[in-house]
Coordinates of C-alpha atoms and ligand atoms in Angstrom, one line a residue:
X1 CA 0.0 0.0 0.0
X2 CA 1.7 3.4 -1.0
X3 CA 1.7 5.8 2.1
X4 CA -0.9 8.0 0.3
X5 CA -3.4 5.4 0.5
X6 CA -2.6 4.3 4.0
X7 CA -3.7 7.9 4.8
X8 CA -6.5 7.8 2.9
X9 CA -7.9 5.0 5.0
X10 CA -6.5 6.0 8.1
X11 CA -8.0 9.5 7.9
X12 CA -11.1 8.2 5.7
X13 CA -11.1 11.2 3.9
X14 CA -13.9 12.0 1.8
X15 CA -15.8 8.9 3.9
X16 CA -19.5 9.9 4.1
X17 CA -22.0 8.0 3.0
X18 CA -22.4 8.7 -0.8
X19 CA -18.5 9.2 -1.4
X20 CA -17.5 7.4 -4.1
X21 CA -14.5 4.8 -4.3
X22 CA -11.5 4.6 -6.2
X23 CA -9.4 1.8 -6.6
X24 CA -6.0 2.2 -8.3
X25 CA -4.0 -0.7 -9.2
X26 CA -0.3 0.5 -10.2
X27 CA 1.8 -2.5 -12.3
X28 CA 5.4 -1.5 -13.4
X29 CA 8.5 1.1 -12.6
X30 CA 8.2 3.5 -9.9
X31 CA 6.9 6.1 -12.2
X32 CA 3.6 4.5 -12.2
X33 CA 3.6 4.7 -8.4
X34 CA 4.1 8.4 -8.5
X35 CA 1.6 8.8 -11.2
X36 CA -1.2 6.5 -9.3
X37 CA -0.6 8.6 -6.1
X38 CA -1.3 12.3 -8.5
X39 CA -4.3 10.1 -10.3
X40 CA -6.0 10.0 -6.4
X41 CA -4.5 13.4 -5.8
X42 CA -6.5 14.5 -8.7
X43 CA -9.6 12.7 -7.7
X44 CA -9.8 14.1 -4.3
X45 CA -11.7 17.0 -5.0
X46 CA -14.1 15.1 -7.3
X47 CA -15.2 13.5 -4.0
X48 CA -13.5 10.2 -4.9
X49 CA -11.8 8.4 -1.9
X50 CA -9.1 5.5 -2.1
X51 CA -9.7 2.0 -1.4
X52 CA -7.8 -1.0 -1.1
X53 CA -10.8 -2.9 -1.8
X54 CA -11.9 -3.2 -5.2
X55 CA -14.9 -4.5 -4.6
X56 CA -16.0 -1.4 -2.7
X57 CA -14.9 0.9 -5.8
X58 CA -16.8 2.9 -8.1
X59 CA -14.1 3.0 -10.5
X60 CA -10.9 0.9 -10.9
X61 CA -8.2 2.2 -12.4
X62 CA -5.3 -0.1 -14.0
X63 CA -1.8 2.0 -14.2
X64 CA -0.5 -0.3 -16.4
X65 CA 3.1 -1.5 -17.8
X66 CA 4.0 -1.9 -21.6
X67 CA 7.8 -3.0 -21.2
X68 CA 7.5 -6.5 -21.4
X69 CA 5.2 -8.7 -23.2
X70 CA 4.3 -10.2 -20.0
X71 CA 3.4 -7.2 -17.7
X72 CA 0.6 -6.2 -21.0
X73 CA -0.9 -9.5 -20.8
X74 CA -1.8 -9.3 -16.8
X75 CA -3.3 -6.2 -17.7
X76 CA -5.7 -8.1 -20.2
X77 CA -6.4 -11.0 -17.5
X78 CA -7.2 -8.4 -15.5
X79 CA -9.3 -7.0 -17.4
X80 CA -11.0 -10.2 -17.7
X81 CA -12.0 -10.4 -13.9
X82 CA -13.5 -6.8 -14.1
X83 CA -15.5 -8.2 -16.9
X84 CA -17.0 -10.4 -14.6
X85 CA -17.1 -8.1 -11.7
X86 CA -19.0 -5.3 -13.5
X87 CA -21.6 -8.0 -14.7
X88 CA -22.2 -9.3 -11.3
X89 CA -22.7 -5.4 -10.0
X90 CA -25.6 -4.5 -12.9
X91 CA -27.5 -7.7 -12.2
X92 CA -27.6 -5.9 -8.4
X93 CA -28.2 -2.8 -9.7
X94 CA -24.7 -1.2 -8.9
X95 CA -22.3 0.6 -11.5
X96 CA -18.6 0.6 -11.9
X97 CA -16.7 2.2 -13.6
X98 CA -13.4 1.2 -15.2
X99 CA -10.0 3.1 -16.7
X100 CA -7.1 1.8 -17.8
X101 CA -4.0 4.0 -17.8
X102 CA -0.4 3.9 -18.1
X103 CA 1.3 2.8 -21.2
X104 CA -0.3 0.0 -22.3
X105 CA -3.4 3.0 -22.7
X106 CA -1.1 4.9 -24.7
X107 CA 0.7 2.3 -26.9
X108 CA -2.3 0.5 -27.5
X109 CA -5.2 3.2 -27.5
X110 CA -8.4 2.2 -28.7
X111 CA -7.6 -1.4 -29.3
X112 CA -7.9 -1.8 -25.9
X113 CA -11.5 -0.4 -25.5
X114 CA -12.5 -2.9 -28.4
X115 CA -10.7 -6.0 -27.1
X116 CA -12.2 -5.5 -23.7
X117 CA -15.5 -3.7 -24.1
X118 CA -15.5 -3.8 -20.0
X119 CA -13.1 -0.7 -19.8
X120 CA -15.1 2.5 -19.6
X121 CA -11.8 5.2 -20.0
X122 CA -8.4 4.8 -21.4
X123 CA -5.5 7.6 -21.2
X124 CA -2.1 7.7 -21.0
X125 CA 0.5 8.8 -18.9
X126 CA 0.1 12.4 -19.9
X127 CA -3.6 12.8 -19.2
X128 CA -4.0 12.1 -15.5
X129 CA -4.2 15.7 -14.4
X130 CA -7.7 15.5 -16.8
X131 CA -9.0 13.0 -15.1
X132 CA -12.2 14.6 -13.4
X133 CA -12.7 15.6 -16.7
X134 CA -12.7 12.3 -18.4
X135 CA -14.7 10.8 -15.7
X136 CA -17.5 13.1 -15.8
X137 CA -17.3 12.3 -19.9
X138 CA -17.1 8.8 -19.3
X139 CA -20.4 8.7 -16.6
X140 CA -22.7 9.8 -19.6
X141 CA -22.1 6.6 -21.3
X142 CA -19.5 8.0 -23.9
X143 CA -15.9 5.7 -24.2
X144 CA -13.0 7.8 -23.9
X145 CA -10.0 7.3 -25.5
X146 CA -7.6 10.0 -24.2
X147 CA -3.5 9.3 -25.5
X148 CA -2.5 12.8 -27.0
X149 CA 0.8 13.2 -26.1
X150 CA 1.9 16.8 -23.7
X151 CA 4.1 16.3 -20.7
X152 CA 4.4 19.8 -20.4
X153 CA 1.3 20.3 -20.0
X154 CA 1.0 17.3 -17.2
X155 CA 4.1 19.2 -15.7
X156 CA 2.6 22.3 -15.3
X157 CA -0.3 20.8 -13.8
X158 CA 2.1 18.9 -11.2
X159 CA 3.7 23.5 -11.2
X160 CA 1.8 24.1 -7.4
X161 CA 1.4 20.8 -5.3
X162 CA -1.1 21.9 -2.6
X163 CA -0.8 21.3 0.9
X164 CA -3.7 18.6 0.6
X165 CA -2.1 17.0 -2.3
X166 CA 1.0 16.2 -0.4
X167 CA -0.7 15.3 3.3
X168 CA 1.2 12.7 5.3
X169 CA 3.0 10.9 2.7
X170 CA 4.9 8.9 5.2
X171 CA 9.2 9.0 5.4
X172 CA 10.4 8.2 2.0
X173 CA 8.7 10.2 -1.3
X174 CA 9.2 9.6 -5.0
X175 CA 9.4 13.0 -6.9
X176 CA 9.2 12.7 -10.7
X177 CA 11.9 15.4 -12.1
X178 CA 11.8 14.1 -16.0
X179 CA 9.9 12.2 -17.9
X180 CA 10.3 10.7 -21.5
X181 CA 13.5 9.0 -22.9
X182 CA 15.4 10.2 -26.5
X183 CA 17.7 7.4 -26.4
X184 CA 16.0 4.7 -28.3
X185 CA 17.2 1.7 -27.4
X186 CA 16.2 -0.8 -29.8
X187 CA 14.5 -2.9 -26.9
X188 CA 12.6 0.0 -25.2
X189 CA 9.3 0.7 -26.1
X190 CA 9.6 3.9 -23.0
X191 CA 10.4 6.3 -26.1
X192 CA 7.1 5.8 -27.6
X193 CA 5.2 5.2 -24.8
X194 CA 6.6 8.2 -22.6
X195 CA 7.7 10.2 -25.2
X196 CA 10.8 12.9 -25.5
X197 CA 12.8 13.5 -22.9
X198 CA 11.1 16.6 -20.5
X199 CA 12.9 17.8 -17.3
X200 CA 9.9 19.7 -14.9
X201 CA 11.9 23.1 -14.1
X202 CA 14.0 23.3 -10.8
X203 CA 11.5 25.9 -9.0
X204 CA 8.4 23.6 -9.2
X205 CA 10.7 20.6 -7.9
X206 CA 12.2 22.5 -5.4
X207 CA 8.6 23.2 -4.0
X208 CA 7.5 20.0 -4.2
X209 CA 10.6 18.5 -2.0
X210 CA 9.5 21.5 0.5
X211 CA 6.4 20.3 0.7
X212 CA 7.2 16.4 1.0
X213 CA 9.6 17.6 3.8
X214 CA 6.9 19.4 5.6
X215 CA 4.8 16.8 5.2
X216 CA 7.3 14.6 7.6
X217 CA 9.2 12.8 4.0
X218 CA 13.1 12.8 4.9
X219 CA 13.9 10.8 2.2
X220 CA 13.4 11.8 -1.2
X221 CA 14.1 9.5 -4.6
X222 CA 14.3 11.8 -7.4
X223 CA 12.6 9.5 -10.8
X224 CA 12.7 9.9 -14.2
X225 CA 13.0 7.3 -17.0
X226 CA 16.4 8.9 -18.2
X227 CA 16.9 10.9 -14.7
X228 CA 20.2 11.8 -14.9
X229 CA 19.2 13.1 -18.5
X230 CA 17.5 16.1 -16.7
X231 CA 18.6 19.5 -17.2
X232 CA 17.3 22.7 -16.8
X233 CA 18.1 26.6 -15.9
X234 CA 19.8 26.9 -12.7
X235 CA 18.9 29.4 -9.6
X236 CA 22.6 30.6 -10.7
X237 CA 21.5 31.6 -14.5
X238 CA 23.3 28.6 -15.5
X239 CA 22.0 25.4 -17.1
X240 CA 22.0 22.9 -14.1
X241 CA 22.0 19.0 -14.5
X242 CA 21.1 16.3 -12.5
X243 CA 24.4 16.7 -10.2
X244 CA 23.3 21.1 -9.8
X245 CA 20.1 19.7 -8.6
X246 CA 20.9 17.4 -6.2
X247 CA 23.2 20.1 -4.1
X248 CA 20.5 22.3 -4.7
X249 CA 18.0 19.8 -2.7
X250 CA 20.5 19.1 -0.2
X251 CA 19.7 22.8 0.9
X252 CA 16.0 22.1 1.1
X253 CA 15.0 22.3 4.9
X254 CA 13.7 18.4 6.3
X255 CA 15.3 16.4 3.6
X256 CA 17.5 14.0 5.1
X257 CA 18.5 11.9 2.4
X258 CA 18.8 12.0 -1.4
X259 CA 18.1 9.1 -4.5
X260 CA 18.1 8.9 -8.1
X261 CA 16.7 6.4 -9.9
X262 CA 17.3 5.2 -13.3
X263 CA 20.1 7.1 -15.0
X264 CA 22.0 5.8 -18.4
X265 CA 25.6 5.7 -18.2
X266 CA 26.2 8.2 -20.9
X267 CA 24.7 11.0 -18.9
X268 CA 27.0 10.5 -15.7
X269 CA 28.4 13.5 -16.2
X270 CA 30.9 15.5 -13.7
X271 CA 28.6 17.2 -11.7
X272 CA 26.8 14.0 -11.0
X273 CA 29.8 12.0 -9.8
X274 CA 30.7 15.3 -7.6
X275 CA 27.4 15.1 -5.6
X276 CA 28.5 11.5 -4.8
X277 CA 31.7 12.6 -3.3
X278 CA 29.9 15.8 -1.8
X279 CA 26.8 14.7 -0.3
X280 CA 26.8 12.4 2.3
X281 CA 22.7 12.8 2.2
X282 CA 22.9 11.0 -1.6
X283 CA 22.7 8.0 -0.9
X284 CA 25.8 5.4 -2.0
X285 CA 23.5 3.1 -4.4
X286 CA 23.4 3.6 -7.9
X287 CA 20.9 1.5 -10.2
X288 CA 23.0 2.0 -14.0
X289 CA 21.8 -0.4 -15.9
X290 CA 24.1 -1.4 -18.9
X291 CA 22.0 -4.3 -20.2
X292 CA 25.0 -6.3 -21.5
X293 CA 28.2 -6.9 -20.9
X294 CA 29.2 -7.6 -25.1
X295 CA 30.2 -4.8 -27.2
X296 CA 28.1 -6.4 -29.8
X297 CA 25.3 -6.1 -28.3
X298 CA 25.4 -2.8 -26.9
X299 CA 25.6 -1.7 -30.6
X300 CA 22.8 -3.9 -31.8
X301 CA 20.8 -2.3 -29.0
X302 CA 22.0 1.4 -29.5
X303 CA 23.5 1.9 -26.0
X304 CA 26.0 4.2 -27.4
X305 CA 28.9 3.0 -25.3
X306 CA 31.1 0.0 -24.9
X307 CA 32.2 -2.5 -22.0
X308 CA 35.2 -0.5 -21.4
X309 CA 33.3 2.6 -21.1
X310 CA 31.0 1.2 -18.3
X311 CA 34.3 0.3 -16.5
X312 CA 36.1 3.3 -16.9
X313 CA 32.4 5.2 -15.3
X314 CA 32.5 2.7 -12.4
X315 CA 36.0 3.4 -11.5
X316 CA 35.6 7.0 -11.5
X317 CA 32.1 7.1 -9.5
X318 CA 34.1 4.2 -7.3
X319 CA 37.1 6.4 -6.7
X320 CA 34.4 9.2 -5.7
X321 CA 32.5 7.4 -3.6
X322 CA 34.7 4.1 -2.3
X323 CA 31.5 2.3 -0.8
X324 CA 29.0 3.0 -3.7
X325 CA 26.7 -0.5 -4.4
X326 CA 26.1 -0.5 -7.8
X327 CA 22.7 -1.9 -9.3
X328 CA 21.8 -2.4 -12.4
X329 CA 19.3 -4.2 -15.5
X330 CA 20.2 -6.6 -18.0
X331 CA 18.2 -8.4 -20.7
X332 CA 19.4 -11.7 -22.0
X333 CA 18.6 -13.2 -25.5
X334 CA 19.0 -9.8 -27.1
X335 CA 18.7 -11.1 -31.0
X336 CA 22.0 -12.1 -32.5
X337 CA 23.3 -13.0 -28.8
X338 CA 25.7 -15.9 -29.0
X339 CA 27.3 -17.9 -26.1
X340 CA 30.2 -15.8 -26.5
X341 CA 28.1 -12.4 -26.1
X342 CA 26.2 -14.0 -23.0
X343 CA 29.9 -15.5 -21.6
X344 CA 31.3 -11.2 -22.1
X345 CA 27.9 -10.6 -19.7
X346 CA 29.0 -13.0 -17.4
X347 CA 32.3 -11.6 -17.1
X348 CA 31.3 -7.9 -16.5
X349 CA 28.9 -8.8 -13.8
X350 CA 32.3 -10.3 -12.3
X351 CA 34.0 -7.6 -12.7
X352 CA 31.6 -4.4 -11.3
X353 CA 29.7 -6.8 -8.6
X354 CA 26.4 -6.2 -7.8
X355 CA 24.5 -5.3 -4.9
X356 CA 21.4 -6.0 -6.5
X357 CA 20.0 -6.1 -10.0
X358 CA 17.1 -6.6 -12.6
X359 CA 17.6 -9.2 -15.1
X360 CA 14.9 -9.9 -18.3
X361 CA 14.7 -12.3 -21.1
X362 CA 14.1 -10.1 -23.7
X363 CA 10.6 -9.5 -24.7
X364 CA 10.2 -8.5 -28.6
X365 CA 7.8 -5.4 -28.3
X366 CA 5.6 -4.0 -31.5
X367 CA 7.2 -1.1 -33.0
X368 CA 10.6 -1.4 -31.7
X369 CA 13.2 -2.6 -34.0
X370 CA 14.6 -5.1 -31.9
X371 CA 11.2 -6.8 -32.7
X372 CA 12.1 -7.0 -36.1
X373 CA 15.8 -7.9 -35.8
X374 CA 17.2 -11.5 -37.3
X375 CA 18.5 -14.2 -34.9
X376 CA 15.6 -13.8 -32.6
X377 CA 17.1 -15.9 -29.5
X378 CA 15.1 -19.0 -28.7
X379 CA 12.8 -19.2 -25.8
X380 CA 14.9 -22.3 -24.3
X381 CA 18.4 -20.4 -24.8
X382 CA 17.1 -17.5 -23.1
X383 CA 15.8 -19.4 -20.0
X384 CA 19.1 -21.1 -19.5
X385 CA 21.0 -17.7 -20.0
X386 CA 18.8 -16.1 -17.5
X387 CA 18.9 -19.0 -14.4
X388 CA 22.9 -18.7 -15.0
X389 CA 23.0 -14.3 -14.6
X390 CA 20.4 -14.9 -11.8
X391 CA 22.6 -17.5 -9.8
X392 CA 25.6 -15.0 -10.4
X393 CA 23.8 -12.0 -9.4
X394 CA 21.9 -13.7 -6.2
X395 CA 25.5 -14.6 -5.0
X396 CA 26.9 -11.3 -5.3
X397 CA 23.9 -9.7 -3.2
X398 CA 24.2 -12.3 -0.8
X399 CA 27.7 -11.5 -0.6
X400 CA 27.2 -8.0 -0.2
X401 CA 24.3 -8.2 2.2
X402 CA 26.9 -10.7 4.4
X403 CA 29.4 -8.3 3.8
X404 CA 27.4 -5.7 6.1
X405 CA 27.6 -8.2 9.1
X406 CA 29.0 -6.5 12.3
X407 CA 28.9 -2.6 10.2
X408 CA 27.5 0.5 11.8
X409 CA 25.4 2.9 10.1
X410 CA 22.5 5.0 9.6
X411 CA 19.1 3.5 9.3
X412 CA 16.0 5.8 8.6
X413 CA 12.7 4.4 10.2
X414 CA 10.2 4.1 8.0
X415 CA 7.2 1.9 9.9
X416 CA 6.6 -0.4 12.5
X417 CA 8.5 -3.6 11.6
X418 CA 7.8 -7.2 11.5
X419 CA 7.3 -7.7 14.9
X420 CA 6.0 -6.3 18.0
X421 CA 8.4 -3.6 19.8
X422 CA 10.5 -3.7 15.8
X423 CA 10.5 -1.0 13.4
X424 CA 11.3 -1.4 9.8
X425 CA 14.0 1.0 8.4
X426 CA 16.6 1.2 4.9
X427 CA 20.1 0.7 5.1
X428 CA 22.2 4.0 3.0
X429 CA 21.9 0.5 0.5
X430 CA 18.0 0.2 0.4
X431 CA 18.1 -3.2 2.5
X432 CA 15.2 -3.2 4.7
X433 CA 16.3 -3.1 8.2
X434 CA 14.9 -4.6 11.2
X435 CA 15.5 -3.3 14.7
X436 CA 14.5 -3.4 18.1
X437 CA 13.4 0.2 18.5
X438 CA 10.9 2.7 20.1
X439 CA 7.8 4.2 17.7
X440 CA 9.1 7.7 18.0
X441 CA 12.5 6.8 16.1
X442 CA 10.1 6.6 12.8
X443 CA 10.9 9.2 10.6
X444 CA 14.3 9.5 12.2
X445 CA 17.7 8.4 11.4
X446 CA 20.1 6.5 13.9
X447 CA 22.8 4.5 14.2
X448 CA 22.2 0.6 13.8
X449 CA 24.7 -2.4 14.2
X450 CA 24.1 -5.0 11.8
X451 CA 24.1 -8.3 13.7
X452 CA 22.4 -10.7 11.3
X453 CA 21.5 -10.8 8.0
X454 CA 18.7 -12.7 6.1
X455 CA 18.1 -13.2 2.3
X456 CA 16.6 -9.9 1.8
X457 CA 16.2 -8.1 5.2
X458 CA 19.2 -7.2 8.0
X459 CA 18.1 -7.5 11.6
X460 CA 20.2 -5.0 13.7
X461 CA 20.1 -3.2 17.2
X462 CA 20.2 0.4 17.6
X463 CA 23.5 1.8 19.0
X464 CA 22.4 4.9 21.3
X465 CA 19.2 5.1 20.9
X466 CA 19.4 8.4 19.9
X467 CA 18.2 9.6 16.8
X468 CA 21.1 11.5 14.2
X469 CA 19.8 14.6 12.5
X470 CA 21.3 15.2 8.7
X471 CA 25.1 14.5 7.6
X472 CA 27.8 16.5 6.4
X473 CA 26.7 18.1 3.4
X474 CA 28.6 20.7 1.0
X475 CA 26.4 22.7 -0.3
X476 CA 28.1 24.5 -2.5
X477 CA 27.1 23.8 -6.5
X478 CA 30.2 23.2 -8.0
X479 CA 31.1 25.6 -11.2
Ligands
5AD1 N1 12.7 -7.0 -23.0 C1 13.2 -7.3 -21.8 N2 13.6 -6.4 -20.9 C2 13.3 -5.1 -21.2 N3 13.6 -4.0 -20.6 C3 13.2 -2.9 -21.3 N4 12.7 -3.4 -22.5 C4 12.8 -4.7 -22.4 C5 12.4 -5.7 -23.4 N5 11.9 -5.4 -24.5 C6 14.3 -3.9 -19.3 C7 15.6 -3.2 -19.3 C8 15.3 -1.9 -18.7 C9 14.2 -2.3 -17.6 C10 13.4 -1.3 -17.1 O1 13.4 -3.3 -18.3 O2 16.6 -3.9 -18.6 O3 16.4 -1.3 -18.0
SF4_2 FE1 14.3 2.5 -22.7 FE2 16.9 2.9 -23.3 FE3 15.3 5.0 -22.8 FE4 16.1 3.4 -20.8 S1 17.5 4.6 -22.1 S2 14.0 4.2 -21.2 S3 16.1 1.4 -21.8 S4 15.1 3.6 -24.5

């Protein structure tokens, strides 16, 4: 449950006796988790409250996921249930309404209305902000079909976040700063789906990291589909990248702690890596995903950069920030992969080591031009491929979760923890950590001894009890 919707029920807002329901089910990246939480936002004033229930909504809303073939077909299964569930509600008289959003709304439009005459509304990631709108259109009976394409225009509806739209959000916040990739990777279907690459300007993200903080958010993961691709004018007068923003934010009063997530490595540039070795509130985990370790591959796949490239980025962001854990994606049975291509894979992941990471058999999607490519890899090859980076990468985060065995370091509280008289934090690494700890350390950070560690989770015991405020941060933005 995102921390919007716990509120939502905690506070049941909006909960008199003819509020209407919504019901948002988000599938996919942390983007779609942002945008499910500004779909309720925008349905607040409409008189719509959140469930958890679907059953007890009005309208259910699918924030759906195009990137693999796989994560587009739940949505249609889905779909399939709702058929059923919207039958059973007219035969007892009851309506429900039903939108699906996201980018399987915008890369497959209409198609989706007429494969599964159930769904009521579909629009894409642009259109959320018009959601009241599209609601009202689609309670007369019309089907709406809503894909044009304008993040600018969604950004500038995002320009002034009120007070309400922000209530208690819990400790850690995602804050969309870009949207939209221009790479085109010959996998991705994000470039069609999302669009160009559009950075929201500094002032309207500075505001809404002001009012996370006052909210009671101390930890704040910046997200864009090419993040570290954002740009924009600076406070200074001069154009600011991801690297200017992030010392900016440091400055912003209640913000404790500082993520980015998911950056290419062509745009690590200087600034960037400088905000590692500056700010101790940015976080030492890095998600840069390379996708492969061949240099034939990364060309087939238009990465723009080769093996050595990626090592020569790690060693300099490594000799920045010595205890960095990288993270990263990578797709197996790219066409045209060969043993050997799949063996050079092997190797990098054995030479960067990995704290944790994504890994895909590659999906062909529609309109990409890996779809189309020779040498598509067969389903068997790709299987075997995948168990074999899997094993690897499991060992290497087991490793490096052992590795933290006996460490000291900063955990911020998030909520109460697994069990009674516990509360649940993150390591500086994103483990989930588990501590014997007092309510009132949530929201606060302290120092934790790691004294066991489980598959996923630490388990560690607080060191003074006393809760740490901020760390050492530099704030000047380097020239
Ligand atoms: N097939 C498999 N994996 C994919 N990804 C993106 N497109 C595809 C695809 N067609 C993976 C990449 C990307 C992550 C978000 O999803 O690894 O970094
Ligand atoms: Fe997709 Fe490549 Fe853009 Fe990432 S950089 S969103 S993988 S096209």
């Amino acid at each position: 449950m995102t921390d919007d919707r716990q509120a939502a029920k905690e506070t049941g807002q909006g909960g008199g006796a003819n509020t209407r329901r919504v019901y948002v089910k988000t599938y996919g990246c942390q983007m779609n988790v942002y945008d499910s939480d500004r779909m309720s936002d925008a349905l607040a004033p409409e008189g719509y409250a959140l469930t958890e229930a679907p059953e007890e909504a009005d309208l259910i809303i699918l924030n759906t996921c195009h990137i693999r073939e796989k994560a587009a077909e739940k949505v249609y299964s889905e779909l399939g249930r709702l058929r059923v569930m919207k039958k059973q509600r007219e035969s007892e008289g009851r309506a429900l309404m039903v939108g699906v959003a996201g980018c399987v709304a915008q890369a497959e439009g209409e198609e989706i209305a007429r494969r599964a005459p159930v769904v009521d509304m579909v629009f894409g990631p642009q259109s959320y902000h018009r959601l009241p709108e599209l609601v009202r259109r689609a309670s007369t009976g019309a089907k709406v079909v809503e894909t044009e394409f304008d993040v600018e225009e969604k950004f500038a509806h995002l320009a002034t976040p009120s007070r309400k739209a922000v209530r208690a959000r819990g400790v850690t916040a995602f804050l969309t700063v870009q949207e939209g990739c221009d790479k085109f990777c010959t996998f991705c279907v994000v470039p069609y789906t999302r669009g160009a690459e559009v950075s929201r300007p500094v002032s309207q993200i500075v505001a809404e990291a002001e009012r996370l903080a006052e909210a009671g958010v101390r930890e704040v993961t910046l997200l864009g589909q090419n993040v570290n691709a954002w740009h924009g004018a600076g406070e200074d007068g001069r154009e600011w990248g991801l690297g200017e923003l992030l010392f900016r934010l440091a400055r912003a009063d209640g913000i404790e702690r500082l993520r980015y997530t998911t950056s290419h490595p062509r745009d690590m540039d200087d600034a960037l890596i400088a905000a590692h070795r500056d700010l101790d509130m940015l976080m030492p985990y890095l998600h840069l995903p390379v996708q492969t370790g061949s240099d034939r591959i990364l060309k087939a796949m238009n990465r723009r950069h080769t093996r050595d490239d990626y090592f020569r980025l790690i060693d300099r962001i490594r000799a920045a920030r010595a205890d960095i854990a990288m993270s990263g994606d990578f797709i197996v049975g790219f066409p045209g992969e060969t043993d050997a291509d799949f063996a050079d894979t092997m190797d990098l992941v054995e030479r960067v080591g990995y704290a944790s990471a994504f890994s895909f058999k590659y999906s062909p999607r529609p309109g990409t031009p890996g779809a189309t490519m020779d040498a598509q890899v067969e389903e068997a090859v790709k299987s075997e491929r995948l168990a074999a980076l899997q094993d690897l990468l499991q060992r290497q985060q087991r490793a490096f979760n052992a590795s933290l065995t006996g460490r000291t370091f900063d955990v911020l509280f998030e909520k109460p923890g697994r069990h009674e008289g516990q509360l649940a934090g993150r390591s500086p690494w994103l483990q989930p950590v588990q501590v014997d700890a007092p309510e009132n350390l949530i929201g606060k950070l302290a120092t934790v001894e790691i004294v066991d560690v489980g598959t996923n989770s630490l388990f560690g015991r607080l060191i003074n009890g006393q809760d740490r405020k901020g760390s050492n941060v530099n704030v000047a933005i380097p020239a």
